[in-house]
PDB file of C-alpha atoms in Angstrom:
ATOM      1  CA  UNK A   1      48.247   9.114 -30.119  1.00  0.00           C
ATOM      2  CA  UNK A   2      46.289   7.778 -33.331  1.00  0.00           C
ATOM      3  CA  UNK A   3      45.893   4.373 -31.748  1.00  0.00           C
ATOM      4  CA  UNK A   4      43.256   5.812 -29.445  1.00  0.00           C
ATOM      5  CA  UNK A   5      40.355   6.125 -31.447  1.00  0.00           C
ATOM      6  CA  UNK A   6      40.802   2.882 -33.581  1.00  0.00           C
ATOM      7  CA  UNK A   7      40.835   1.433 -29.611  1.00  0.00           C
ATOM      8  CA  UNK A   8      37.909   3.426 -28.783  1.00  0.00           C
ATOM      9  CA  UNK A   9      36.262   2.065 -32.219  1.00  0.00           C
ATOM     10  CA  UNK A  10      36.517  -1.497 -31.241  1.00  0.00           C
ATOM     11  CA  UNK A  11      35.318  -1.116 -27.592  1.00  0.00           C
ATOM     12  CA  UNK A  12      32.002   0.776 -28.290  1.00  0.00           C
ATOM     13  CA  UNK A  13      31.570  -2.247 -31.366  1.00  0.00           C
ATOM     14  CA  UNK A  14      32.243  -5.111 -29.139  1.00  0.00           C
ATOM     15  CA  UNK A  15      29.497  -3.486 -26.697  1.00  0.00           C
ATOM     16  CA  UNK A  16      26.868  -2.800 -29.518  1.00  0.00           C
ATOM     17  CA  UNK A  17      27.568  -6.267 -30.173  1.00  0.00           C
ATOM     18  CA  UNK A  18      26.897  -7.756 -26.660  1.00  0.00           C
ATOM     19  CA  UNK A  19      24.184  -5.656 -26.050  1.00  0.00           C
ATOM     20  CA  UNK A  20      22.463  -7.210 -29.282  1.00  0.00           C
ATOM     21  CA  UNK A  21      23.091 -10.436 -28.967  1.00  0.00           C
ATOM     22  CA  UNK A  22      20.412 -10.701 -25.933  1.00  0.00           C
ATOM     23  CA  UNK A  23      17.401 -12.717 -27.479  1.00  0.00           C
ATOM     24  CA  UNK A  24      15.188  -9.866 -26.588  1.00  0.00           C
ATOM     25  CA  UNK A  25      17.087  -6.236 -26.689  1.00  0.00           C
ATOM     26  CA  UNK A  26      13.744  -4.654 -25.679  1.00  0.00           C
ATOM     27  CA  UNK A  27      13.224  -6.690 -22.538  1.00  0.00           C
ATOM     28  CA  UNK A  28      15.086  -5.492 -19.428  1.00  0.00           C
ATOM     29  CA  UNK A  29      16.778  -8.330 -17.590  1.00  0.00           C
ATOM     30  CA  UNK A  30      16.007  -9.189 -13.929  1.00  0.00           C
ATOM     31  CA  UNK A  31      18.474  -9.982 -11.485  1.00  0.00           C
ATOM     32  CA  UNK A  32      15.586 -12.376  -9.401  1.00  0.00           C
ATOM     33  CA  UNK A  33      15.030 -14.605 -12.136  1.00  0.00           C
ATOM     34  CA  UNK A  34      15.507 -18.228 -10.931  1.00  0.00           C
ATOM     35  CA  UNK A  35      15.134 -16.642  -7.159  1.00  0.00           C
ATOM     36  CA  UNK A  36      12.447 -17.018  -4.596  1.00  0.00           C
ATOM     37  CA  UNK A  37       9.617 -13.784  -4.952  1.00  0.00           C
ATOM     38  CA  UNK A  38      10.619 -10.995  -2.931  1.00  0.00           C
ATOM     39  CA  UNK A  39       8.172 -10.428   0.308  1.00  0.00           C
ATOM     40  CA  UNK A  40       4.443  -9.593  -0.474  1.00  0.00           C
ATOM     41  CA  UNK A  41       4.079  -6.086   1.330  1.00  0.00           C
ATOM     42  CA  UNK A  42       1.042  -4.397  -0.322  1.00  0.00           C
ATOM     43  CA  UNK A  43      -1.699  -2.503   1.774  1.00  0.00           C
ATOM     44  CA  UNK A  44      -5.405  -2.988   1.127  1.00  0.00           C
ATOM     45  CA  UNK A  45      -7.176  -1.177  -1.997  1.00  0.00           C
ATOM     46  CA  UNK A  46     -10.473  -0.309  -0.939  1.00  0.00           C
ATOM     47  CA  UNK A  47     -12.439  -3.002  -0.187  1.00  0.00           C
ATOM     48  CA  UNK A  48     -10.410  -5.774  -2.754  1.00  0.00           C
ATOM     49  CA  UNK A  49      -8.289  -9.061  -0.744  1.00  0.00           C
ATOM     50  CA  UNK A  50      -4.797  -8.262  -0.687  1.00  0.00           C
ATOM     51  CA  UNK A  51      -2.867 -11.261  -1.318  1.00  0.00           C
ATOM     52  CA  UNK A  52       0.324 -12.871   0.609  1.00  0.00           C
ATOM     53  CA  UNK A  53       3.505 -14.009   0.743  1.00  0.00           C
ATOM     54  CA  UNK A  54       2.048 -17.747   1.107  1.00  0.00           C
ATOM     55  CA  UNK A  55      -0.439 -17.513  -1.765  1.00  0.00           C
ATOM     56  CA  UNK A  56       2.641 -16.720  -3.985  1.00  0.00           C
ATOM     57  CA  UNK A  57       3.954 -20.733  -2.657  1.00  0.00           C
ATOM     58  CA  UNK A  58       0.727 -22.482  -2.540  1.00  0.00           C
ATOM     59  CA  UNK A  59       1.864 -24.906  -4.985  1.00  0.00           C
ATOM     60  CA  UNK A  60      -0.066 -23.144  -8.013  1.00  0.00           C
ATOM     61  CA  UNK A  61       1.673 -21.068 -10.670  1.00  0.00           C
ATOM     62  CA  UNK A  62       0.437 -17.413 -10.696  1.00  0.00           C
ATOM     63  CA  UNK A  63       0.971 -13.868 -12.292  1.00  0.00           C
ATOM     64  CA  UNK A  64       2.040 -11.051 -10.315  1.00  0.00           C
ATOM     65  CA  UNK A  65       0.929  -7.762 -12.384  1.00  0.00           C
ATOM     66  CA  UNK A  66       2.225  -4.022 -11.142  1.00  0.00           C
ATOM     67  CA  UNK A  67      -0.563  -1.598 -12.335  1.00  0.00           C
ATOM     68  CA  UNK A  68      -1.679   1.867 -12.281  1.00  0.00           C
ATOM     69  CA  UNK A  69      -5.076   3.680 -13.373  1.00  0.00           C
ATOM     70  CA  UNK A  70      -2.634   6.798 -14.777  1.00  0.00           C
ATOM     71  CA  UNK A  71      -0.581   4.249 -16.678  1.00  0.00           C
ATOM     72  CA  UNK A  72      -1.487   4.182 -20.367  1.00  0.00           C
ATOM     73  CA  UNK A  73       0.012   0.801 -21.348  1.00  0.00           C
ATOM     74  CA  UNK A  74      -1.965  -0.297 -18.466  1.00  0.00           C
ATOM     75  CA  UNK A  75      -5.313   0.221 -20.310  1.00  0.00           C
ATOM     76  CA  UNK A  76      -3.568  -1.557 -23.016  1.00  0.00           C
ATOM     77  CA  UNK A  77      -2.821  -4.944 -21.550  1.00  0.00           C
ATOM     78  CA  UNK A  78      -6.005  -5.060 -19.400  1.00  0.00           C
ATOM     79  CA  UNK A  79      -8.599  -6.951 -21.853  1.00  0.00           C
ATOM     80  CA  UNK A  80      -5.380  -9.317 -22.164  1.00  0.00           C
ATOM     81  CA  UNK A  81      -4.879  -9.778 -18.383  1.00  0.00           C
ATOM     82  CA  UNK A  82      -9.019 -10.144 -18.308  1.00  0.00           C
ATOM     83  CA  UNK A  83      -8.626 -13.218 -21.159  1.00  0.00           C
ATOM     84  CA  UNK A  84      -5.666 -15.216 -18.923  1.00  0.00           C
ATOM     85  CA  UNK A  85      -7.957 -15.024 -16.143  1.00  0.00           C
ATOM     86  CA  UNK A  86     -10.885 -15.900 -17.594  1.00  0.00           C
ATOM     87  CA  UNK A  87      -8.486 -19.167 -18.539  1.00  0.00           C
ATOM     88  CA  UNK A  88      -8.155 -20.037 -14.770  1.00  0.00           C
ATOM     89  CA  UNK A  89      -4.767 -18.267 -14.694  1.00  0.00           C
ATOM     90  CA  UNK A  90      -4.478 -16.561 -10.907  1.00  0.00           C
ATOM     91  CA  UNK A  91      -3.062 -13.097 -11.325  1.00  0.00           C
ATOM     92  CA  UNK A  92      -2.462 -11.032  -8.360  1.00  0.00           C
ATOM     93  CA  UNK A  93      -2.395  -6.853  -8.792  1.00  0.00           C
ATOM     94  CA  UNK A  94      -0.060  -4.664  -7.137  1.00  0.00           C
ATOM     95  CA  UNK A  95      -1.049  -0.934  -7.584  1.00  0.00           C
ATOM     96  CA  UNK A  96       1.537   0.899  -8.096  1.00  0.00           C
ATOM     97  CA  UNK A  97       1.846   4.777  -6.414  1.00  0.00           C
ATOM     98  CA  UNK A  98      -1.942   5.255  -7.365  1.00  0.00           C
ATOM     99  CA  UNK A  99      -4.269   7.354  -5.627  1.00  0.00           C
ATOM    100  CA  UNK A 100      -6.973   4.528  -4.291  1.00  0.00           C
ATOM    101  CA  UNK A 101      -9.823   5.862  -5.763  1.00  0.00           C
ATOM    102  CA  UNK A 102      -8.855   6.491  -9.286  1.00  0.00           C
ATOM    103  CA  UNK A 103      -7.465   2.714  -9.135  1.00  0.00           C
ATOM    104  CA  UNK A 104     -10.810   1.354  -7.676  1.00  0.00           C
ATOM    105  CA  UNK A 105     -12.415   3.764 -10.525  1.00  0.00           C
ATOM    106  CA  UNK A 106     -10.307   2.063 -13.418  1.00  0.00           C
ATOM    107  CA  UNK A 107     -11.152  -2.086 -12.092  1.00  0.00           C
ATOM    108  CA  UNK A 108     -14.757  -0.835 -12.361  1.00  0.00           C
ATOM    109  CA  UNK A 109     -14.804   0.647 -15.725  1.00  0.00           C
ATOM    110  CA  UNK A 110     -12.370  -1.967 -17.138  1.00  0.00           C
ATOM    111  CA  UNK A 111     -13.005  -4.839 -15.149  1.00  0.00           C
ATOM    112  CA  UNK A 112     -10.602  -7.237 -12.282  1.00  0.00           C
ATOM    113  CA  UNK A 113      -8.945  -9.383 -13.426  1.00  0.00           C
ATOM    114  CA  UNK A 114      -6.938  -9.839 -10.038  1.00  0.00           C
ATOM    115  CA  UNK A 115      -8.073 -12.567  -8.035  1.00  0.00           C
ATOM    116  CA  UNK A 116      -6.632 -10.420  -5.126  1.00  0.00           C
ATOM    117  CA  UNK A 117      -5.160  -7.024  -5.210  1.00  0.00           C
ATOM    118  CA  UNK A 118      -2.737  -4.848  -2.914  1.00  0.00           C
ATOM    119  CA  UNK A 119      -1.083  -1.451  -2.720  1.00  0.00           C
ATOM    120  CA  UNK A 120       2.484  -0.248  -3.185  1.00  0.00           C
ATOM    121  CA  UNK A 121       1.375   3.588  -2.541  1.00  0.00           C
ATOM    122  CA  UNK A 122       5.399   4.174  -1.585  1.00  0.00           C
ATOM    123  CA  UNK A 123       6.719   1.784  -4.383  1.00  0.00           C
ATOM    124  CA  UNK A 124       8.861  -0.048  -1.540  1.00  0.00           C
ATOM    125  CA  UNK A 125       7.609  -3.314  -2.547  1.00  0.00           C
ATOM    126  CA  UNK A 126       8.365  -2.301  -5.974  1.00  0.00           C
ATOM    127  CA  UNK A 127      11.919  -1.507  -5.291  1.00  0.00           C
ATOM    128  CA  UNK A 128      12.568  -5.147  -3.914  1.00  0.00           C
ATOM    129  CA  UNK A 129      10.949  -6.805  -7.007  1.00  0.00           C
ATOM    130  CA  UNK A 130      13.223  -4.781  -9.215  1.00  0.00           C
ATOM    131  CA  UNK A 131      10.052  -2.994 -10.727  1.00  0.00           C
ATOM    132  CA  UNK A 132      11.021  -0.265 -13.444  1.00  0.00           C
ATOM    133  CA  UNK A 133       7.836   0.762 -13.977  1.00  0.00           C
ATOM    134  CA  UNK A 134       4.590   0.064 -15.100  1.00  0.00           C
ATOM    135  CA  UNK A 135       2.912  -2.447 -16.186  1.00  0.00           C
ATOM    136  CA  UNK A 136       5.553  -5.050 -15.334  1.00  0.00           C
ATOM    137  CA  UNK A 137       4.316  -8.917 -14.980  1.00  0.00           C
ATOM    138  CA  UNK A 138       5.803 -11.663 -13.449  1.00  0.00           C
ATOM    139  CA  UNK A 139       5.560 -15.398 -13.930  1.00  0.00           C
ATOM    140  CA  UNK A 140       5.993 -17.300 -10.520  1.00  0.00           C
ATOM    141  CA  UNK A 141       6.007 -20.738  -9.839  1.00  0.00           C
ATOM    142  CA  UNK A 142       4.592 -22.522  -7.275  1.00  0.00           C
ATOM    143  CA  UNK A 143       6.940 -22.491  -4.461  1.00  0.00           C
ATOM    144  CA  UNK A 144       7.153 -18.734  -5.025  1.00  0.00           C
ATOM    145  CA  UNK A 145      10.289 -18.479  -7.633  1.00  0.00           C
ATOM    146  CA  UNK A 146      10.481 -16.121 -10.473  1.00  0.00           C
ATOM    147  CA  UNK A 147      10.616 -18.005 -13.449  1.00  0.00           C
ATOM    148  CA  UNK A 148      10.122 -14.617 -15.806  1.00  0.00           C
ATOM    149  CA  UNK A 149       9.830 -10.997 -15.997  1.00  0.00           C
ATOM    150  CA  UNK A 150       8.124  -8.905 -18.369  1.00  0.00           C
ATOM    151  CA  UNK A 151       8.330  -4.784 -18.938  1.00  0.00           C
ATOM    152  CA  UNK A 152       5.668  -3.326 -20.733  1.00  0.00           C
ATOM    153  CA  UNK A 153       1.835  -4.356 -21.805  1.00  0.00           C
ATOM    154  CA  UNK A 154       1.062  -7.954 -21.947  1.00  0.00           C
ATOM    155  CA  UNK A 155       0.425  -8.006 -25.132  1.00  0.00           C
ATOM    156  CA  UNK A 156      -1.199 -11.373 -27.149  1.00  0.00           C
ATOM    157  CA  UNK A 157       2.320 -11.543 -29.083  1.00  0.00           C
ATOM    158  CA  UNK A 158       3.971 -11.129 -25.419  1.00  0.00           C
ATOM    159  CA  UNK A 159       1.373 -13.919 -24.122  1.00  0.00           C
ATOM    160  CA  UNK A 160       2.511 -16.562 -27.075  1.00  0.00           C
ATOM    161  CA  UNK A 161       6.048 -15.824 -27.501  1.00  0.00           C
ATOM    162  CA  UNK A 162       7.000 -15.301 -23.060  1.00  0.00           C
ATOM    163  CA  UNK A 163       4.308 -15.683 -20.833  1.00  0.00           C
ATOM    164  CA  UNK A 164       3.062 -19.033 -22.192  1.00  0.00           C
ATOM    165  CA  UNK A 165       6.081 -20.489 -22.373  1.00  0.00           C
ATOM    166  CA  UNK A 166       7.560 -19.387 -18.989  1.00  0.00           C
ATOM    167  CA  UNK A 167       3.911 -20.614 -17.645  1.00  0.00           C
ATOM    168  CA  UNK A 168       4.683 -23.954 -19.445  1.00  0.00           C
ATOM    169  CA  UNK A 169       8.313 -24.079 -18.140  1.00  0.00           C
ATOM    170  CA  UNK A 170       6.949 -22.782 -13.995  1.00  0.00           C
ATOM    171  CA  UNK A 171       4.258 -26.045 -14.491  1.00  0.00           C
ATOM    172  CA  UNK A 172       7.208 -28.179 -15.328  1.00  0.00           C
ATOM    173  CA  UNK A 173       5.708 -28.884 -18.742  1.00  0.00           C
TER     174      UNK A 173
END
């Protein structure tokens, strides 16, 4: 009977230690990393160009940002998204179960940094990328693979220490 909890002890330890091993315990790991981009089904916000399926493989390497105007860390990562665009970096925007015109309100007021944006008013699309929540950003190659995932505001420190580098790695740098 007392060799229970010493047992017990050294389970829950070895899985602390696994768990913090990962090179980034605060970053969620995707299962599609490495795997072609789930299908592109967003609807049309307002008057913006959804994009496609085939834009996501047209041979260019592109960001793929789920959004929302009632998301806080949203408002956060937007003059960051702006910047990367403003470098030539394509970023498509999926809004994410947002009531059209408070989304169309918050690119006006903040600015689009999209070069085409869509709607996930159900979250289905969502659901297939493995989307927790929002703001999530992916990094996809050109033919349309995930190279990298990122949960939470893009961030400048998230920009230099994981986007960069996964846009580096996607370019075959």
């Amino acid at each position: 009977m007392m060799v229970a909890p010493p047992l017990i002890f050294a389970a829950l330890a070895v899985m602390f230690y696994v768990g913090m091993s990962r090179e980034d315990p605060n970053q969620l790991p995707t299962a599609l990393a490495g795997k072609e981009a789930p299908a592109v089904a967003v609807t049309p916000l307002g008057d913006k160009t959804p994009f496609t399926d085939a834009e996501l493989r047209a041979g260019e390497v592109t960001l793929v940002n789920y959004w929302a105007s009632w998301c806080a860390p949203c408002r956060v990562e937007h003059p960051n998204l702006e910047k990367l665009a403003a470098q030539g970096l394509t970023i498509y925007g999926v809004n994410y179960k947002d009531k059209p015109e408070n989304a169309l309100k918050f690119l006006a007021e903040l600015g689009d940094p999209y070069a085409a944006t869509g709607a996930d008013a159900e979250g289905r699309m969502a659901l297939n990328w493995g989307v927790y929540g929002v703001p999530e950003t992916y990094v996809i190659d050109g033919n349309g693979v995930i190279v990298a995932r990122h949960a939470g505001p893009v961030t400048q420190r998230v920009i230099d220490e994981m986007l960069m580098p996964a846009i580096e790695r996607a370019r075959g740098n």
